[in-house]
Amino acid sequence: MSLPSRPGLEHVAAYRPGKPAPVGPDGLSAKLSSNENPYDPLPSVAARVQACLPAAINRYPDHGAVAIGEAVAARFGVKYENVVFGSGSVEVAGQIIHAVTGPGDEVMFAWRSFEAYPILVRVAGAVPVEVPLDAHARHDLAAMADAITDRTRLIFVCNPNNPTGTVVDRADFERLLARVPENVVVVVDEAYTHFDRGAESPRGIEYFGKFPNVVVLHTFSKAYGLAGLRVGYAIAPVALADDLRKVSIPFAVSALAQEGALASLEAEGELQERVDQLVAERERMEAKLADLGVACVPSQANFVWLPANERSDELAELFAARGISVRYFPGDGMRISIGLPAENDAVLEVAAKFAA
Ligand code: PMP
């Protein structure tokens, strides 16, 4: 006799995390598969997190995340009531799906995009609608607007897009917003927004409040380097924010995470230097890859996408042999996070071998 299993779960694949790094012949072991920040936490942030011990362990955290909530609200000129936290922005994305969809409702996103979207949507009992990226690996926002039906409840716009690093154009985004009915929620997932130097890139917060259906999704995992603490948030209209709190997991954001996030917001200037270094490294990588003739999609994130297509297996094997883990999509390509300069040099070494 088998145990009960919810009908439909057989179609859901568990989330596939970035692989740990193998060890290369010279001892290099570079984990470039999860878009983490390669730098150690700022000493000021680590000290603030440590100062929460030991009470942060045996006591529950502040359920309302008041200090960090007020700081985020002040940072973006919104109300505390608009800000809802979760255990990483991926949990908040799940809250949004659970709060706005019922069985059979449609959630649209570009594809390829963040791998958690189809999983979260199916787990919620909703229907994922994947709209292919255009020939330049960018969101096809016109096609997304065309794909809206009366079952559409939610649209994710991942900007910059994971895993391609591409961004949407402001004018195209505004045309999309003009075509989306007001009862359809548009979530701008800006996990990588700090790395975006595109002159024409829209920021979700500019549209929040002007459009009653725009929600902004942010994380402390990438630019702020707190992936291991798990904290992300949505900025949402108050009625929706209240619903997100209903479907959220109680105490999902630890006191350590709340304090780390607060300290990081206060240290934004110092963190910016690291973000600038990662952007400079991204630009260096893109220029070198172009010199080598290795195809690379122009990125505005802390990673690059190499559409190696039918040579993907070969390239992935070269990276593994060098001690580098990448996010690999068989037959399609691979996403490589920007690491420390020596790690990026090793990536370029592999690319040169591949090109030769
Ligand atoms: N959105 C996008 C586009 C992502 O790539 C990720 C992380 N891979 C997340 C959200 C979730 O990040 P976290 O849960 O660490 O905030």
PDB file of N, CA, C and O in Angstrom, residues 250-312:
ATOM      1  N   PRO A 250       4.743  31.448   9.770  1.00  0.00           N
ATOM      2  CA  PRO A 250       5.059  32.228  10.975  1.00  0.00           C
ATOM      3  C   PRO A 250       6.554  32.159  11.313  1.00  0.00           C
ATOM      4  O   PRO A 250       7.160  31.087  11.232  1.00  0.00           O
ATOM      5  N   PHE A 251       7.113  33.288  11.650  1.00  0.00           N
ATOM      6  CA  PHE A 251       8.520  33.372  12.102  1.00  0.00           C
ATOM      7  C   PHE A 251       9.517  32.844  11.067  1.00  0.00           C
ATOM      8  O   PHE A 251      10.561  32.302  11.434  1.00  0.00           O
ATOM      9  N   ALA A 252       9.216  33.006   9.782  1.00  0.00           N
ATOM     10  CA  ALA A 252      10.112  32.457   8.751  1.00  0.00           C
ATOM     11  C   ALA A 252      11.420  33.230   8.660  1.00  0.00           C
ATOM     12  O   ALA A 252      12.397  32.716   8.119  1.00  0.00           O
ATOM     13  N   VAL A 253      11.427  34.472   9.159  1.00  0.00           N
ATOM     14  CA  VAL A 253      12.652  35.272   9.031  1.00  0.00           C
ATOM     15  C   VAL A 253      13.290  35.389  10.414  1.00  0.00           C
ATOM     16  O   VAL A 253      12.765  36.055  11.305  1.00  0.00           O
ATOM     17  N   SER A 254      14.423  34.728  10.579  1.00  0.00           N
ATOM     18  CA  SER A 254      15.061  34.668  11.895  1.00  0.00           C
ATOM     19  C   SER A 254      15.524  36.060  12.354  1.00  0.00           C
ATOM     20  O   SER A 254      15.686  36.981  11.540  1.00  0.00           O
ATOM     21  N   ALA A 255      15.773  36.176  13.645  1.00  0.00           N
ATOM     22  CA  ALA A 255      16.293  37.443  14.178  1.00  0.00           C
ATOM     23  C   ALA A 255      17.654  37.747  13.555  1.00  0.00           C
ATOM     24  O   ALA A 255      17.980  38.906  13.300  1.00  0.00           O
ATOM     25  N   LEU A 256      18.442  36.707  13.308  1.00  0.00           N
ATOM     26  CA  LEU A 256      19.756  36.913  12.683  1.00  0.00           C
ATOM     27  C   LEU A 256      19.578  37.513  11.291  1.00  0.00           C
ATOM     28  O   LEU A 256      20.299  38.424  10.889  1.00  0.00           O
ATOM     29  N   ALA A 257      18.607  36.985  10.564  1.00  0.00           N
ATOM     30  CA  ALA A 257      18.343  37.490   9.210  1.00  0.00           C
ATOM     31  C   ALA A 257      17.839  38.928   9.258  1.00  0.00           C
ATOM     32  O   ALA A 257      18.272  39.781   8.475  1.00  0.00           O
ATOM     33  N   GLN A 258      16.925  39.206  10.190  1.00  0.00           N
ATOM     34  CA  GLN A 258      16.386  40.575  10.283  1.00  0.00           C
ATOM     35  C   GLN A 258      17.497  41.569  10.620  1.00  0.00           C
ATOM     36  O   GLN A 258      17.586  42.649  10.034  1.00  0.00           O
ATOM     37  N   GLU A 259      18.367  41.190  11.563  1.00  0.00           N
ATOM     38  CA  GLU A 259      19.432  42.100  11.974  1.00  0.00           C
ATOM     39  C   GLU A 259      20.476  42.254  10.860  1.00  0.00           C
ATOM     40  O   GLU A 259      20.978  43.348  10.608  1.00  0.00           O
ATOM     41  N   GLY A 260      20.788  41.137  10.185  1.00  0.00           N
ATOM     42  CA  GLY A 260      21.743  41.197   9.077  1.00  0.00           C
ATOM     43  C   GLY A 260      21.235  42.091   7.961  1.00  0.00           C
ATOM     44  O   GLY A 260      21.992  42.868   7.368  1.00  0.00           O
ATOM     45  N   ALA A 261      19.955  42.005   7.685  1.00  0.00           N
ATOM     46  CA  ALA A 261      19.366  42.831   6.632  1.00  0.00           C
ATOM     47  C   ALA A 261      19.399  44.307   7.031  1.00  0.00           C
ATOM     48  O   ALA A 261      19.751  45.180   6.226  1.00  0.00           O
ATOM     49  N   LEU A 262      19.058  44.569   8.280  1.00  0.00           N
ATOM     50  CA  LEU A 262      19.055  45.952   8.758  1.00  0.00           C
ATOM     51  C   LEU A 262      20.467  46.546   8.693  1.00  0.00           C
ATOM     52  O   LEU A 262      20.672  47.657   8.191  1.00  0.00           O
ATOM     53  N   ALA A 263      21.441  45.775   9.163  1.00  0.00           N
ATOM     54  CA  ALA A 263      22.826  46.247   9.141  1.00  0.00           C
ATOM     55  C   ALA A 263      23.297  46.458   7.698  1.00  0.00           C
ATOM     56  O   ALA A 263      24.049  47.389   7.402  1.00  0.00           O
ATOM     57  N   SER A 264      22.826  45.602   6.780  1.00  0.00           N
ATOM     58  CA  SER A 264      23.234  45.725   5.375  1.00  0.00           C
ATOM     59  C   SER A 264      22.642  46.970   4.737  1.00  0.00           C
ATOM     60  O   SER A 264      23.302  47.648   3.946  1.00  0.00           O
ATOM     61  N   LEU A 265      21.394  47.268   5.081  1.00  0.00           N
ATOM     62  CA  LEU A 265      20.789  48.488   4.536  1.00  0.00           C
ATOM     63  C   LEU A 265      21.575  49.704   5.005  1.00  0.00           C
ATOM     64  O   LEU A 265      21.792  50.653   4.257  1.00  0.00           O
ATOM     65  N   GLU A 266      22.024  49.644   6.247  1.00  0.00           N
ATOM     66  CA  GLU A 266      22.787  50.778   6.799  1.00  0.00           C
ATOM     67  C   GLU A 266      24.186  50.870   6.200  1.00  0.00           C
ATOM     68  O   GLU A 266      24.817  51.910   6.262  1.00  0.00           O
ATOM     69  N   ALA A 267      24.659  49.747   5.634  1.00  0.00           N
ATOM     70  CA  ALA A 267      26.021  49.721   5.072  1.00  0.00           C
ATOM     71  C   ALA A 267      25.983  49.741   3.542  1.00  0.00           C
ATOM     72  O   ALA A 267      26.915  49.281   2.888  1.00  0.00           O
ATOM     73  N   GLU A 268      24.919  50.279   2.976  1.00  0.00           N
ATOM     74  CA  GLU A 268      24.761  50.201   1.519  1.00  0.00           C
ATOM     75  C   GLU A 268      25.926  50.820   0.759  1.00  0.00           C
ATOM     76  O   GLU A 268      26.314  50.339  -0.295  1.00  0.00           O
ATOM     77  N   GLY A 269      26.494  51.896   1.314  1.00  0.00           N
ATOM     78  CA  GLY A 269      27.619  52.553   0.633  1.00  0.00           C
ATOM     79  C   GLY A 269      28.800  51.600   0.476  1.00  0.00           C
ATOM     80  O   GLY A 269      29.371  51.462  -0.609  1.00  0.00           O
ATOM     81  N   GLU A 270      29.133  50.929   1.592  1.00  0.00           N
ATOM     82  CA  GLU A 270      30.253  50.004   1.582  1.00  0.00           C
ATOM     83  C   GLU A 270      29.971  48.815   0.650  1.00  0.00           C
ATOM     84  O   GLU A 270      30.851  48.343  -0.064  1.00  0.00           O
ATOM     85  N   LEU A 271      28.718  48.346   0.690  1.00  0.00           N
ATOM     86  CA  LEU A 271      28.348  47.207  -0.161  1.00  0.00           C
ATOM     87  C   LEU A 271      28.395  47.586  -1.636  1.00  0.00           C
ATOM     88  O   LEU A 271      28.702  46.761  -2.491  1.00  0.00           O
ATOM     89  N   GLN A 272      28.103  48.856  -1.908  1.00  0.00           N
ATOM     90  CA  GLN A 272      28.096  49.315  -3.297  1.00  0.00           C
ATOM     91  C   GLN A 272      29.455  49.110  -3.961  1.00  0.00           C
ATOM     92  O   GLN A 272      29.534  48.771  -5.140  1.00  0.00           O
ATOM     93  N   GLU A 273      30.529  49.281  -3.168  1.00  0.00           N
ATOM     94  CA  GLU A 273      31.870  49.078  -3.744  1.00  0.00           C
ATOM     95  C   GLU A 273      32.009  47.655  -4.266  1.00  0.00           C
ATOM     96  O   GLU A 273      32.609  47.419  -5.312  1.00  0.00           O
ATOM     97  N   ARG A 274      31.465  46.699  -3.536  1.00  0.00           N
ATOM     98  CA  ARG A 274      31.551  45.301  -3.956  1.00  0.00           C
ATOM     99  C   ARG A 274      30.692  45.048  -5.187  1.00  0.00           C
ATOM    100  O   ARG A 274      31.092  44.312  -6.092  1.00  0.00           O
ATOM    101  N   VAL A 275      29.522  45.662  -5.176  1.00  0.00           N
ATOM    102  CA  VAL A 275      28.650  45.514  -6.349  1.00  0.00           C
ATOM    103  C   VAL A 275      29.366  46.091  -7.575  1.00  0.00           C
ATOM    104  O   VAL A 275      29.384  45.474  -8.647  1.00  0.00           O
ATOM    105  N   ASP A 276      30.005  47.250  -7.389  1.00  0.00           N
ATOM    106  CA  ASP A 276      30.728  47.870  -8.514  1.00  0.00           C
ATOM    107  C   ASP A 276      31.847  46.961  -9.001  1.00  0.00           C
ATOM    108  O   ASP A 276      32.094  46.854 -10.206  1.00  0.00           O
ATOM    109  N   GLN A 277      32.528  46.303  -8.063  1.00  0.00           N
ATOM    110  CA  GLN A 277      33.610  45.386  -8.460  1.00  0.00           C
ATOM    111  C   GLN A 277      33.046  44.206  -9.256  1.00  0.00           C
ATOM    112  O   GLN A 277      33.636  43.780 -10.248  1.00  0.00           O
ATOM    113  N   LEU A 278      31.913  43.687  -8.814  1.00  0.00           N
ATOM    114  CA  LEU A 278      31.309  42.555  -9.537  1.00  0.00           C
ATOM    115  C   LEU A 278      30.867  42.985 -10.933  1.00  0.00           C
ATOM    116  O   LEU A 278      31.034  42.239 -11.903  1.00  0.00           O
ATOM    117  N   VAL A 279      30.334  44.203 -11.034  1.00  0.00           N
ATOM    118  CA  VAL A 279      29.922  44.701 -12.355  1.00  0.00           C
ATOM    119  C   VAL A 279      31.155  44.883 -13.247  1.00  0.00           C
ATOM    120  O   VAL A 279      31.152  44.502 -14.424  1.00  0.00           O
ATOM    121  N   ALA A 280      32.243  45.405 -12.677  1.00  0.00           N
ATOM    122  CA  ALA A 280      33.479  45.587 -13.460  1.00  0.00           C
ATOM    123  C   ALA A 280      34.009  44.223 -13.913  1.00  0.00           C
ATOM    124  O   ALA A 280      34.457  44.070 -15.055  1.00  0.00           O
ATOM    125  N   GLU A 281      33.938  43.231 -13.048  1.00  0.00           N
ATOM    126  CA  GLU A 281      34.374  41.883 -13.416  1.00  0.00           C
ATOM    127  C   GLU A 281      33.478  41.301 -14.513  1.00  0.00           C
ATOM    128  O   GLU A 281      33.954  40.626 -15.426  1.00  0.00           O
ATOM    129  N   ARG A 282      32.189  41.547 -14.400  1.00  0.00           N
ATOM    130  CA  ARG A 282      31.260  41.072 -15.447  1.00  0.00           C
ATOM    131  C   ARG A 282      31.658  41.676 -16.795  1.00  0.00           C
ATOM    132  O   ARG A 282      31.727  40.979 -17.805  1.00  0.00           O
ATOM    133  N   GLU A 283      31.964  42.975 -16.781  1.00  0.00           N
ATOM    134  CA  GLU A 283      32.308  43.644 -18.040  1.00  0.00           C
ATOM    135  C   GLU A 283      33.626  43.109 -18.591  1.00  0.00           C
ATOM    136  O   GLU A 283      33.777  42.912 -19.793  1.00  0.00           O
ATOM    137  N   ARG A 284      34.558  42.834 -17.676  1.00  0.00           N
ATOM    138  CA  ARG A 284      35.840  42.269 -18.104  1.00  0.00           C
ATOM    139  C   ARG A 284      35.604  40.889 -18.742  1.00  0.00           C
ATOM    140  O   ARG A 284      36.148  40.575 -19.802  1.00  0.00           O
ATOM    141  N   MET A 285      34.786  40.069 -18.091  1.00  0.00           N
ATOM    142  CA  MET A 285      34.494  38.726 -18.617  1.00  0.00           C
ATOM    143  C   MET A 285      33.845  38.815 -19.998  1.00  0.00           C
ATOM    144  O   MET A 285      34.218  38.075 -20.913  1.00  0.00           O
ATOM    145  N   GLU A 286      32.867  39.706 -20.119  1.00  0.00           N
ATOM    146  CA  GLU A 286      32.147  39.803 -21.397  1.00  0.00           C
ATOM    147  C   GLU A 286      33.098  40.206 -22.520  1.00  0.00           C
ATOM    148  O   GLU A 286      33.038  39.660 -23.629  1.00  0.00           O
ATOM    149  N   ALA A 287      33.993  41.147 -22.210  1.00  0.00           N
ATOM    150  CA  ALA A 287      34.936  41.623 -23.238  1.00  0.00           C
ATOM    151  C   ALA A 287      35.877  40.483 -23.641  1.00  0.00           C
ATOM    152  O   ALA A 287      36.117  40.240 -24.824  1.00  0.00           O
ATOM    153  N   LYS A 288      36.377  39.746 -22.649  1.00  0.00           N
ATOM    154  CA  LYS A 288      37.315  38.647 -22.948  1.00  0.00           C
ATOM    155  C   LYS A 288      36.613  37.521 -23.707  1.00  0.00           C
ATOM    156  O   LYS A 288      37.179  36.945 -24.638  1.00  0.00           O
ATOM    157  N   LEU A 289      35.398  37.199 -23.298  1.00  0.00           N
ATOM    158  CA  LEU A 289      34.657  36.134 -23.990  1.00  0.00           C
ATOM    159  C   LEU A 289      34.417  36.523 -25.453  1.00  0.00           C
ATOM    160  O   LEU A 289      34.548  35.694 -26.361  1.00  0.00           O
ATOM    161  N   ALA A 290      34.129  37.806 -25.663  1.00  0.00           N
ATOM    162  CA  ALA A 290      33.925  38.282 -27.046  1.00  0.00           C
ATOM    163  C   ALA A 290      35.222  38.150 -27.835  1.00  0.00           C
ATOM    164  O   ALA A 290      35.223  37.676 -28.977  1.00  0.00           O
ATOM    165  N   ASP A 291      36.353  38.519 -27.219  1.00  0.00           N
ATOM    166  CA  ASP A 291      37.660  38.367 -27.892  1.00  0.00           C
ATOM    167  C   ASP A 291      37.910  36.919 -28.289  1.00  0.00           C
ATOM    168  O   ASP A 291      38.476  36.634 -29.340  1.00  0.00           O
ATOM    169  N   LEU A 292      37.488  36.010 -27.384  1.00  0.00           N
ATOM    170  CA  LEU A 292      37.723  34.583 -27.642  1.00  0.00           C
ATOM    171  C   LEU A 292      36.732  34.013 -28.658  1.00  0.00           C
ATOM    172  O   LEU A 292      36.889  32.885 -29.119  1.00  0.00           O
ATOM    173  N   GLY A 293      35.690  34.769 -28.940  1.00  0.00           N
ATOM    174  CA  GLY A 293      34.659  34.280 -29.853  1.00  0.00           C
ATOM    175  C   GLY A 293      33.705  33.296 -29.191  1.00  0.00           C
ATOM    176  O   GLY A 293      33.048  32.501 -29.870  1.00  0.00           O
ATOM    177  N   VAL A 294      33.604  33.339 -27.853  1.00  0.00           N
ATOM    178  CA  VAL A 294      32.657  32.472 -27.136  1.00  0.00           C
ATOM    179  C   VAL A 294      31.354  33.259 -26.942  1.00  0.00           C
ATOM    180  O   VAL A 294      31.365  34.339 -26.344  1.00  0.00           O
ATOM    181  N   ALA A 295      30.257  32.719 -27.457  1.00  0.00           N
ATOM    182  CA  ALA A 295      28.979  33.434 -27.394  1.00  0.00           C
ATOM    183  C   ALA A 295      28.550  33.650 -25.947  1.00  0.00           C
ATOM    184  O   ALA A 295      28.590  32.721 -25.132  1.00  0.00           O
ATOM    185  N   CYS A 296      28.160  34.880 -25.636  1.00  0.00           N
ATOM    186  CA  CYS A 296      27.754  35.251 -24.280  1.00  0.00           C
ATOM    187  C   CYS A 296      26.675  36.322 -24.417  1.00  0.00           C
ATOM    188  O   CYS A 296      26.856  37.296 -25.150  1.00  0.00           O
ATOM    189  N   VAL A 297      25.566  36.127 -23.731  1.00  0.00           N
ATOM    190  CA  VAL A 297      24.471  37.088 -23.819  1.00  0.00           C
ATOM    191  C   VAL A 297      24.806  38.303 -22.941  1.00  0.00           C
ATOM    192  O   VAL A 297      25.210  38.121 -21.787  1.00  0.00           O
ATOM    193  N   PRO A 298      24.679  39.535 -23.450  1.00  0.00           N
ATOM    194  CA  PRO A 298      24.974  40.711 -22.616  1.00  0.00           C
ATOM    195  C   PRO A 298      24.149  40.688 -21.325  1.00  0.00           C
ATOM    196  O   PRO A 298      22.934  40.516 -21.366  1.00  0.00           O
ATOM    197  N   SER A 299      24.850  40.801 -20.195  1.00  0.00           N
ATOM    198  CA  SER A 299      24.184  40.621 -18.908  1.00  0.00           C
ATOM    199  C   SER A 299      24.161  41.902 -18.085  1.00  0.00           C
ATOM    200  O   SER A 299      25.097  42.698 -18.119  1.00  0.00           O
ATOM    201  N   GLN A 300      23.087  42.076 -17.322  1.00  0.00           N
ATOM    202  CA  GLN A 300      23.015  43.163 -16.333  1.00  0.00           C
ATOM    203  C   GLN A 300      22.908  42.573 -14.931  1.00  0.00           C
ATOM    204  O   GLN A 300      22.439  43.232 -14.007  1.00  0.00           O
ATOM    205  N   ALA A 301      23.354  41.340 -14.766  1.00  0.00           N
ATOM    206  CA  ALA A 301      23.231  40.686 -13.458  1.00  0.00           C
ATOM    207  C   ALA A 301      24.620  40.269 -12.963  1.00  0.00           C
ATOM    208  O   ALA A 301      25.626  40.652 -13.549  1.00  0.00           O
ATOM    209  N   ASN A 302      24.677  39.491 -11.892  1.00  0.00           N
ATOM    210  CA  ASN A 302      25.987  39.035 -11.390  1.00  0.00           C
ATOM    211  C   ASN A 302      26.324  37.650 -11.936  1.00  0.00           C
ATOM    212  O   ASN A 302      26.864  36.813 -11.221  1.00  0.00           O
ATOM    213  N   PHE A 303      25.955  37.437 -13.193  1.00  0.00           N
ATOM    214  CA  PHE A 303      26.265  36.176 -13.868  1.00  0.00           C
ATOM    215  C   PHE A 303      26.228  36.422 -15.367  1.00  0.00           C
ATOM    216  O   PHE A 303      25.730  37.464 -15.819  1.00  0.00           O
ATOM    217  N   VAL A 304      26.778  35.461 -16.090  1.00  0.00           N
ATOM    218  CA  VAL A 304      26.663  35.518 -17.556  1.00  0.00           C
ATOM    219  C   VAL A 304      26.058  34.206 -18.053  1.00  0.00           C
ATOM    220  O   VAL A 304      26.172  33.164 -17.393  1.00  0.00           O
ATOM    221  N   TRP A 305      25.431  34.281 -19.188  1.00  0.00           N
ATOM    222  CA  TRP A 305      24.789  33.113 -19.812  1.00  0.00           C
ATOM    223  C   TRP A 305      25.537  32.790 -21.102  1.00  0.00           C
ATOM    224  O   TRP A 305      25.675  33.648 -21.976  1.00  0.00           O
ATOM    225  N   LEU A 306      26.034  31.556 -21.175  1.00  0.00           N
ATOM    226  CA  LEU A 306      26.731  31.103 -22.374  1.00  0.00           C
ATOM    227  C   LEU A 306      25.835  30.111 -23.105  1.00  0.00           C
ATOM    228  O   LEU A 306      25.645  28.983 -22.640  1.00  0.00           O
ATOM    229  N   PRO A 307      25.244  30.538 -24.232  1.00  0.00           N
ATOM    230  CA  PRO A 307      24.346  29.641 -24.971  1.00  0.00           C
ATOM    231  C   PRO A 307      25.157  28.692 -25.849  1.00  0.00           C
ATOM    232  O   PRO A 307      25.246  28.873 -27.061  1.00  0.00           O
ATOM    233  N   ALA A 308      25.746  27.686 -25.227  1.00  0.00           N
ATOM    234  CA  ALA A 308      26.644  26.796 -25.971  1.00  0.00           C
ATOM    235  C   ALA A 308      25.876  25.775 -26.804  1.00  0.00           C
ATOM    236  O   ALA A 308      26.474  25.035 -27.591  1.00  0.00           O
ATOM    237  N   ASN A 309      24.556  25.719 -26.611  1.00  0.00           N
ATOM    238  CA  ASN A 309      23.674  24.830 -27.392  1.00  0.00           C
ATOM    239  C   ASN A 309      24.199  23.397 -27.446  1.00  0.00           C
ATOM    240  O   ASN A 309      24.395  22.789 -26.410  1.00  0.00           O
ATOM    241  N   GLU A 310      24.450  22.899 -28.668  1.00  0.00           N
ATOM    242  CA  GLU A 310      24.829  21.466 -28.776  1.00  0.00           C
ATOM    243  C   GLU A 310      26.223  21.183 -28.219  1.00  0.00           C
ATOM    244  O   GLU A 310      26.585  20.029 -28.011  1.00  0.00           O
ATOM    245  N   ARG A 311      27.004  22.245 -27.948  1.00  0.00           N
ATOM    246  CA  ARG A 311      28.325  22.010 -27.339  1.00  0.00           C
ATOM    247  C   ARG A 311      28.287  22.202 -25.813  1.00  0.00           C
ATOM    248  O   ARG A 311      29.331  22.297 -25.170  1.00  0.00           O
ATOM    249  N   SER A 312      27.094  22.262 -25.261  1.00  0.00           N
ATOM    250  CA  SER A 312      26.963  22.531 -23.819  1.00  0.00           C
ATOM    251  C   SER A 312      27.619  21.461 -22.953  1.00  0.00           C
ATOM    252  O   SER A 312      28.298  21.779 -21.977  1.00  0.00           O
TER     253      SER A 312
END
